[in-house]
Tab-separated table of C-alpha atoms and ligand atoms in Angstrom:
chain	number	residue	atom	x	y	z
A	32	MET	CA	-19.894	-15.693	-11.743
A	33	THR	CA	-23.020	-13.896	-10.675
A	34	ARG	CA	-22.746	-10.892	-8.817
A	35	THR	CA	-24.902	-9.878	-5.903
A	36	PRO	CA	-23.778	-6.777	-3.616
A	37	ILE	CA	-23.718	-7.799	-0.125
A	38	SER	CA	-25.895	-6.791	2.752
A	39	LYS	CA	-25.608	-2.621	3.955
A	40	GLU	CA	-24.801	-3.741	7.215
A	41	LEU	CA	-21.602	-5.388	5.694
A	42	TYR	CA	-21.042	-2.718	3.340
A	43	ASP	CA	-21.328	-0.178	6.149
A	44	VAL	CA	-18.131	-1.504	7.574
A	45	ILE	CA	-15.856	-1.121	4.466
A	46	SER	CA	-18.208	2.192	3.020
A	47	PRO	CA	-16.082	5.429	3.139
A	48	SER	CA	-18.952	7.166	3.317
A	49	SER	CA	-19.372	5.683	7.475
A	50	TYR	CA	-15.933	7.427	8.105
A	51	ARG	CA	-15.131	11.508	8.710
A	52	TYR	CA	-11.539	12.941	8.180
A	53	ILE	CA	-10.141	14.016	10.709
A	54	LEU	CA	-7.289	15.288	8.697
A	55	ASN	CA	-6.913	15.191	5.299
A	56	GLN	CA	-5.272	16.933	1.856
A	57	PRO	CA	-7.937	17.361	-0.595
A	58	ASP	CA	-6.103	19.356	-2.820
A	59	ILE	CA	-2.490	17.676	-3.027
A	60	CYS	CA	-2.902	15.856	-6.087
A	61	GLU	CA	-4.031	19.050	-8.181
A	62	LYS	CA	-1.841	21.285	-7.011
A	63	LYS	CA	1.826	19.145	-7.276
A	64	ARG	CA	0.334	16.898	-10.188
A	65	PRO	CA	2.197	13.553	-9.383
A	66	TYR	CA	3.045	11.119	-11.580
A	67	LEU	CA	2.855	8.321	-8.794
A	68	ILE	CA	1.353	8.828	-5.825
A	69	LEU	CA	2.536	6.322	-2.772
A	70	ILE	CA	0.575	5.857	0.395
A	71	ILE	CA	2.145	4.698	3.199
A	72	PRO	CA	-0.800	2.956	5.664
A	73	VAL	CA	0.600	3.497	9.289
A	74	THR	CA	-0.790	3.769	12.597
A	75	LEU	CA	-1.313	7.350	15.060
A	76	LYS	CA	2.157	5.805	17.216
A	77	ASP	CA	4.080	5.263	14.050
A	78	THR	CA	6.181	8.636	14.398
A	79	GLU	CA	9.652	7.394	13.765
A	80	ALA	CA	8.817	5.397	11.091
A	81	ARG	CA	7.194	8.412	9.240
A	82	THR	CA	10.305	10.411	10.178
A	83	ALA	CA	12.814	7.616	8.579
A	84	ILE	CA	10.579	7.443	5.483
A	85	ARG	CA	10.379	11.091	5.008
A	86	ASN	CA	14.040	11.040	5.005
A	87	THR	CA	14.733	7.793	3.012
A	88	TRP	CA	12.596	6.618	0.021
A	89	GLY	CA	9.441	9.329	0.638
A	90	HIS	CA	11.712	12.531	0.356
A	91	GLU	CA	10.062	14.659	-2.305
A	92	SER	CA	12.819	16.157	-4.286
A	93	LEU	CA	14.371	12.392	-4.496
A	94	MET	CA	13.154	12.982	-8.651
A	95	SER	CA	13.903	15.431	-10.828
A	96	ARG	CA	12.105	13.940	-13.539
A	97	VAL	CA	8.795	13.219	-12.028
A	98	ASN	CA	6.774	14.062	-9.455
A	99	ILE	CA	6.413	11.630	-6.972
A	100	LEU	CA	3.437	12.300	-3.853
A	101	LYS	CA	3.642	10.560	-0.458
A	102	LEU	CA	1.011	10.283	1.764
A	103	PHE	CA	0.268	8.481	5.556
A	104	VAL	CA	-3.513	6.578	6.239
A	105	ILE	CA	-3.836	6.188	9.694
A	106	GLY	CA	-7.001	5.703	11.936
A	107	GLN	CA	-8.185	6.281	15.238
A	108	PRO	CA	-6.534	4.156	17.614
A	109	ALA	CA	-8.756	2.328	19.544
A	110	GLN	CA	-8.054	3.891	23.119
A	111	SER	CA	-7.493	7.719	22.324
A	112	ASN	CA	-4.138	9.248	22.848
A	113	PRO	CA	-4.746	13.075	23.069
A	114	ILE	CA	-0.901	13.491	23.258
A	115	LEU	CA	0.202	11.723	20.466
A	116	GLN	CA	-2.853	13.209	18.372
A	117	GLN	CA	-1.498	16.634	18.701
A	118	HIS	CA	1.672	15.948	17.982
A	119	LEU	CA	0.440	14.306	14.881
A	120	GLU	CA	-1.733	17.378	14.279
A	121	LYS	CA	1.431	19.446	14.191
A	122	GLU	CA	3.480	16.853	11.887
A	123	SER	CA	0.426	16.722	9.794
A	124	HIS	CA	0.821	20.999	9.360
A	125	GLU	CA	4.320	20.771	9.166
A	126	TYR	CA	4.419	18.075	6.437
A	127	GLY	CA	1.285	18.423	4.354
A	128	ASP	CA	1.509	14.314	4.140
A	129	ILE	CA	-1.158	12.906	6.461
A	130	VAL	CA	-4.908	11.665	5.855
A	131	GLN	CA	-6.865	10.347	9.280
A	132	MET	CA	-10.276	8.718	9.371
A	133	ASP	CA	-12.106	7.827	11.953
A	134	PHE	CA	-12.320	3.898	11.605
A	135	VAL	CA	-10.637	1.758	14.828
A	136	ASP	CA	-6.940	1.287	13.599
A	137	THR	CA	-6.421	-2.573	14.260
A	138	TYR	CA	-4.541	-5.048	12.254
A	139	GLN	CA	-8.137	-7.007	11.501
A	140	ASN	CA	-9.214	-3.265	10.610
A	141	LEU	CA	-6.494	-2.911	7.694
A	142	THR	CA	-9.064	-3.897	5.287
A	143	ILE	CA	-11.197	-0.390	5.693
A	144	LYS	CA	-7.896	1.043	5.432
A	145	THR	CA	-7.107	-0.022	1.972
A	146	MET	CA	-10.788	0.512	0.693
A	147	MET	CA	-9.856	4.385	2.291
A	148	ILE	CA	-7.048	4.623	0.265
A	149	MET	CA	-8.619	3.589	-3.048
A	150	ASN	CA	-11.438	5.649	-2.239
A	151	TRP	CA	-9.126	8.443	-1.449
A	152	ILE	CA	-7.425	8.164	-4.448
A	153	ALA	CA	-10.540	7.505	-6.404
A	154	THR	CA	-11.780	10.873	-5.034
A	155	TYR	CA	-8.407	13.491	-4.613
A	156	CYS	CA	-5.972	11.841	-7.097
A	157	GLN	CA	-6.746	10.544	-10.063
A	158	SER	CA	-5.139	12.285	-12.073
A	159	ALA	CA	-1.766	10.406	-10.835
A	160	ARG	CA	-0.754	8.091	-13.500
A	161	TYR	CA	-0.193	5.590	-10.730
A	162	GLY	CA	-0.986	4.478	-6.956
A	163	MET	CA	1.302	2.450	-4.872
A	164	LYS	CA	0.447	1.018	-1.673
A	165	ILE	CA	3.390	0.482	0.480
A	166	ASP	CA	4.031	-0.691	4.172
A	167	ALA	CA	5.822	1.776	6.285
A	168	ASP	CA	8.839	-0.928	6.669
A	169	SER	CA	9.254	-1.026	3.309
A	170	PHE	CA	12.710	-0.515	1.528
A	171	LEU	CA	11.703	1.367	-2.247
A	172	ASN	CA	14.462	1.714	-4.800
A	173	VAL	CA	12.411	4.913	-5.762
A	174	PRO	CA	14.532	5.261	-9.388
A	175	HIS	CA	13.950	1.744	-10.450
A	176	LEU	CA	10.278	2.048	-9.563
A	177	VAL	CA	9.857	4.936	-11.749
A	178	ASN	CA	11.946	3.493	-14.586
A	179	TYR	CA	9.986	0.269	-14.715
A	180	LEU	CA	6.618	2.022	-14.400
A	181	HIS	CA	8.263	3.603	-17.805
A	182	ALA	CA	9.086	1.208	-19.457
A	183	GLN	CA	5.671	-0.745	-18.887
A	184	GLU	CA	3.365	2.371	-19.666
A	185	GLU	CA	2.700	1.389	-23.483
A	186	SER	CA	1.445	-1.996	-22.193
A	187	SER	CA	-0.077	-0.635	-18.824
A	188	GLY	CA	-3.056	1.043	-19.862
A	189	GLU	CA	-5.916	0.567	-17.431
A	190	ASP	CA	-6.847	-1.948	-14.787
A	191	TYR	CA	-3.006	-2.220	-14.137
A	192	ILE	CA	-1.584	-4.122	-11.169
A	193	THR	CA	1.494	-5.469	-10.231
A	194	GLY	CA	3.853	-6.468	-7.344
A	195	SER	CA	4.304	-9.973	-5.871
A	196	VAL	CA	1.546	-12.375	-7.279
A	197	ILE	CA	0.327	-14.973	-4.901
A	198	ARG	CA	-1.213	-17.518	-6.938
A	199	ASP	CA	-1.942	-20.344	-4.949
A	200	GLY	CA	-3.144	-18.945	-1.678
A	201	HIS	CA	-5.833	-20.336	0.577
A	202	PRO	CA	-7.385	-19.827	3.799
A	203	LYS	CA	-6.052	-20.735	6.893
A	204	ARG	CA	-8.570	-22.701	8.942
A	205	ASP	CA	-5.968	-22.979	12.577
A	206	ARG	CA	-7.863	-20.591	15.060
A	207	HIS	CA	-4.072	-19.835	15.794
A	208	ASN	CA	-2.786	-18.919	12.980
A	209	LYS	CA	-2.329	-15.253	12.296
A	210	TRP	CA	-3.976	-15.591	8.871
A	211	PHE	CA	-7.628	-17.369	10.008
A	212	LEU	CA	-9.936	-16.926	8.111
A	213	SER	CA	-12.970	-19.098	9.361
A	214	VAL	CA	-15.566	-20.644	6.934
A	215	ASP	CA	-18.455	-18.437	7.657
A	216	LEU	CA	-16.804	-15.635	6.864
A	217	TYR	CA	-14.584	-17.252	3.694
A	218	PRO	CA	-15.965	-20.977	2.179
A	219	GLU	CA	-13.848	-21.067	-0.219
A	220	THR	CA	-11.140	-23.379	-0.351
A	221	SER	CA	-8.530	-21.378	-2.150
A	222	PHE	CA	-8.137	-17.379	-2.832
A	223	PRO	CA	-7.988	-15.685	-6.474
A	224	PRO	CA	-4.699	-14.234	-7.237
A	225	TYR	CA	-3.466	-11.034	-5.288
A	226	VAL	CA	-0.762	-9.031	-4.915
A	227	SER	CA	1.100	-9.463	-1.456
A	228	GLY	CA	0.376	-6.327	0.351
A	229	ALA	CA	3.385	-5.465	1.407
A	230	ALA	CA	3.635	-3.292	-1.576
A	231	TYR	CA	1.971	-2.983	-5.035
A	232	VAL	CA	1.385	-0.195	-7.668
A	233	PHE	CA	-1.931	0.217	-9.717
A	234	SER	CA	-3.216	2.432	-12.417
A	235	THR	CA	-5.638	5.119	-10.767
A	236	ASP	CA	-8.146	3.962	-12.485
A	237	LEU	CA	-8.327	1.250	-10.642
A	238	ALA	CA	-8.925	2.794	-7.509
A	239	GLN	CA	-12.488	3.652	-8.091
A	240	LYS	CA	-13.522	0.290	-9.920
A	241	ILE	CA	-11.694	-1.693	-6.502
A	242	SER	CA	-13.902	0.897	-4.537
A	243	PHE	CA	-17.170	-0.379	-6.487
A	244	ALA	CA	-16.063	-3.900	-6.586
A	245	SER	CA	-16.137	-4.071	-3.150
A	246	ARG	CA	-20.285	-3.280	-3.219
A	247	PHE	CA	-19.782	-7.620	-4.292
A	248	VAL	CA	-17.132	-8.460	-1.569
A	249	ARG	CA	-17.882	-9.457	1.815
A	250	PRO	CA	-14.824	-7.921	4.086
A	251	ILE	CA	-12.256	-10.114	5.457
A	252	PRO	CA	-9.493	-8.994	7.663
A	253	LEU	CA	-6.961	-9.570	5.037
A	254	GLU	CA	-6.214	-6.669	3.188
A	255	ASP	CA	-4.481	-8.129	0.115
A	256	VAL	CA	-6.590	-10.901	-0.685
A	257	TYR	CA	-9.345	-8.667	-0.117
A	258	VAL	CA	-7.880	-6.566	-2.933
A	259	GLY	CA	-7.720	-10.028	-5.005
A	260	LEU	CA	-11.058	-10.864	-4.529
A	261	CYS	CA	-11.984	-7.380	-5.871
A	262	LEU	CA	-10.268	-7.855	-8.890
A	263	ARG	CA	-12.012	-10.813	-9.695
A	264	VAL	CA	-15.068	-9.477	-9.560
A	265	LEU	CA	-13.803	-6.987	-12.369
A	266	GLY	CA	-12.194	-9.192	-14.081
A	267	VAL	CA	-8.527	-8.013	-13.566
A	268	ASN	CA	-5.155	-9.923	-13.714
A	269	PRO	CA	-2.663	-8.700	-11.733
A	270	VAL	CA	1.037	-8.791	-13.056
A	271	TYR	CA	3.951	-10.283	-11.669
A	272	SER	CA	6.827	-7.814	-12.103
A	273	THR	CA	9.868	-10.454	-12.034
A	274	ARG	CA	13.106	-10.553	-13.834
A	275	PHE	CA	15.091	-13.532	-16.050
A	276	LEU	CA	12.032	-15.956	-16.117
A	277	ARG	CA	10.576	-15.385	-12.687
A	278	LEU	CA	14.247	-15.504	-10.798
A	279	ARG	CA	14.121	-11.898	-9.441
A	280	ASN	CA	10.968	-10.907	-8.080
A	281	LEU	CA	11.358	-7.572	-7.953
A	282	PHE	CA	8.669	-6.785	-5.415
A	283	GLU	CA	10.765	-8.714	-2.770
A	284	VAL	CA	8.711	-10.666	0.166
A	285	ARG	CA	11.005	-12.466	1.467
A	286	LYS	CA	13.375	-11.545	4.357
A	287	LEU	CA	16.819	-10.072	2.283
A	288	LYS	CA	20.380	-9.369	4.068
A	289	TYR	CA	20.631	-5.941	2.618
A	290	GLN	CA	23.503	-5.905	-0.077
A	291	ARG	CA	24.071	-2.596	-1.959
A	292	CYS	CA	23.914	-4.282	-5.230
A	293	THR	CA	21.728	-6.775	-4.333
A	294	PHE	CA	19.275	-3.998	-3.362
A	295	ALA	CA	19.995	-2.044	-6.526
A	296	LYS	CA	18.334	-4.717	-8.411
A	297	ARG	CA	14.934	-4.790	-6.186
A	298	ILE	CA	12.161	-2.242	-6.187
A	299	THR	CA	10.826	-3.123	-3.018
A	300	VAL	CA	12.158	-5.515	-0.141
A	301	ASN	CA	10.326	-5.726	2.905
A	302	GLY	CA	10.737	-6.053	6.600
A	303	PHE	CA	12.859	-2.868	7.968
A	304	LYS	CA	13.071	-1.273	11.311
A	305	PRO	CA	13.244	2.603	10.846
A	306	GLN	CA	16.651	2.959	11.775
A	307	GLN	CA	17.679	-0.051	9.521
A	308	LEU	CA	15.813	2.128	6.972
A	309	LEU	CA	18.066	4.948	7.503
A	310	TYR	CA	21.224	2.870	7.528
A	311	ILE	CA	20.590	1.078	4.285
A	312	TRP	CA	19.428	4.563	2.624
A	313	HIS	CA	22.883	6.075	3.576
A	314	ASP	CA	24.708	3.279	1.773
A	315	PHE	CA	22.052	2.317	-1.005
A	316	GLN	CA	22.996	6.210	-2.544
A	317	LYS	CA	26.123	4.367	-4.140
A	318	SER	CA	24.647	2.729	-5.604
A	319	HIS	CA	24.622	4.673	-8.530
A	320	PHE	CA	27.715	5.024	-9.219
A	321	THR	CA	29.371	1.076	-7.827
A	322	CYS	CA	26.563	-1.746	-9.383
B	1426	NAG	C1	-13.058	-1.873	12.940
B	1426	NAG	O1	-13.080	-0.607	12.760
B	1426	NAG	C2	-14.600	-0.396	13.235
B	1426	NAG	C3	-15.315	1.018	13.179
B	1426	NAG	O2	-14.334	2.385	13.350
B	1426	NAG	C4	-14.780	-0.213	14.579
B	1426	NAG	O3	-16.027	-0.441	15.132
B	1426	NAG	C5	-14.565	-2.020	14.932
B	1426	NAG	O4	-14.587	-2.130	16.321
B	1426	NAG	C6	-13.122	-2.154	14.642
B	1426	NAG	N1	-12.437	-3.123	14.683
B	1426	NAG	C7	-11.306	-4.035	15.323
B	1426	NAG	C8	-11.278	-5.447	15.394
B	1426	NAG	O5	-10.927	-3.320	15.761
């Protein structure tokens, strides 16, 4: 496949040099030397979700053997909200876990956010072994993830990305579909393999490579497909994380009703409100002894 850089005009939309940091944590990885950095895209108003994550799977002292860091990545609301912004700045000061940039934070712009995440890791956190992009409404089984990554370490050197891989994706051409993609924006009739955006893990060397590849891939508003298109440029195949001949998807994207011992065998499950997350987490602590 020939690689032609996209126009400057198009690249500017996703280029990190188009945006400035409002809040940043440039030294956090140097200081804490994490094995894994969790990056959670949220918006300004998601205070409750941030609190729930800090009190559940994002809690810093969850694992004694490995350092895990988490960061929330936020843009700017379309309508400025000085009061919430002030709260956010306080929160950032108190917890030191917020990065904010000045792109407009909308659903359509999630691809920009993901590319800012890749650039942030490439710039400030190459020392971490793995990065994970995970949505705020996820449940994350941290010990299971860490064990899984430790077990993969031999085979997953560079260019490693794993999650729930979608191999037969294709663009939705119906204008009313949430994931509508016009022929102008994406003329191909199928997508290359990509990992579902709900949660995926990658070796941090990929962050810079994906950032680089984005010079050749026209922005589309589906951030996970976009990463898949960048992976195709790089010739990197995403790895499906499953057990038992694919029967058990470790990065669960379907809604699963909470059951302690079912969840103990997954790495992530998607689709929870902050209150549900707190409730599940409390019960889940017993899984260590009972499952
Ligand atoms: C996406 O972000 C850019 C840069 O901040 C902004 O100009 C544009 O209006 C945003 N698009 C949408 C659909 O929100």
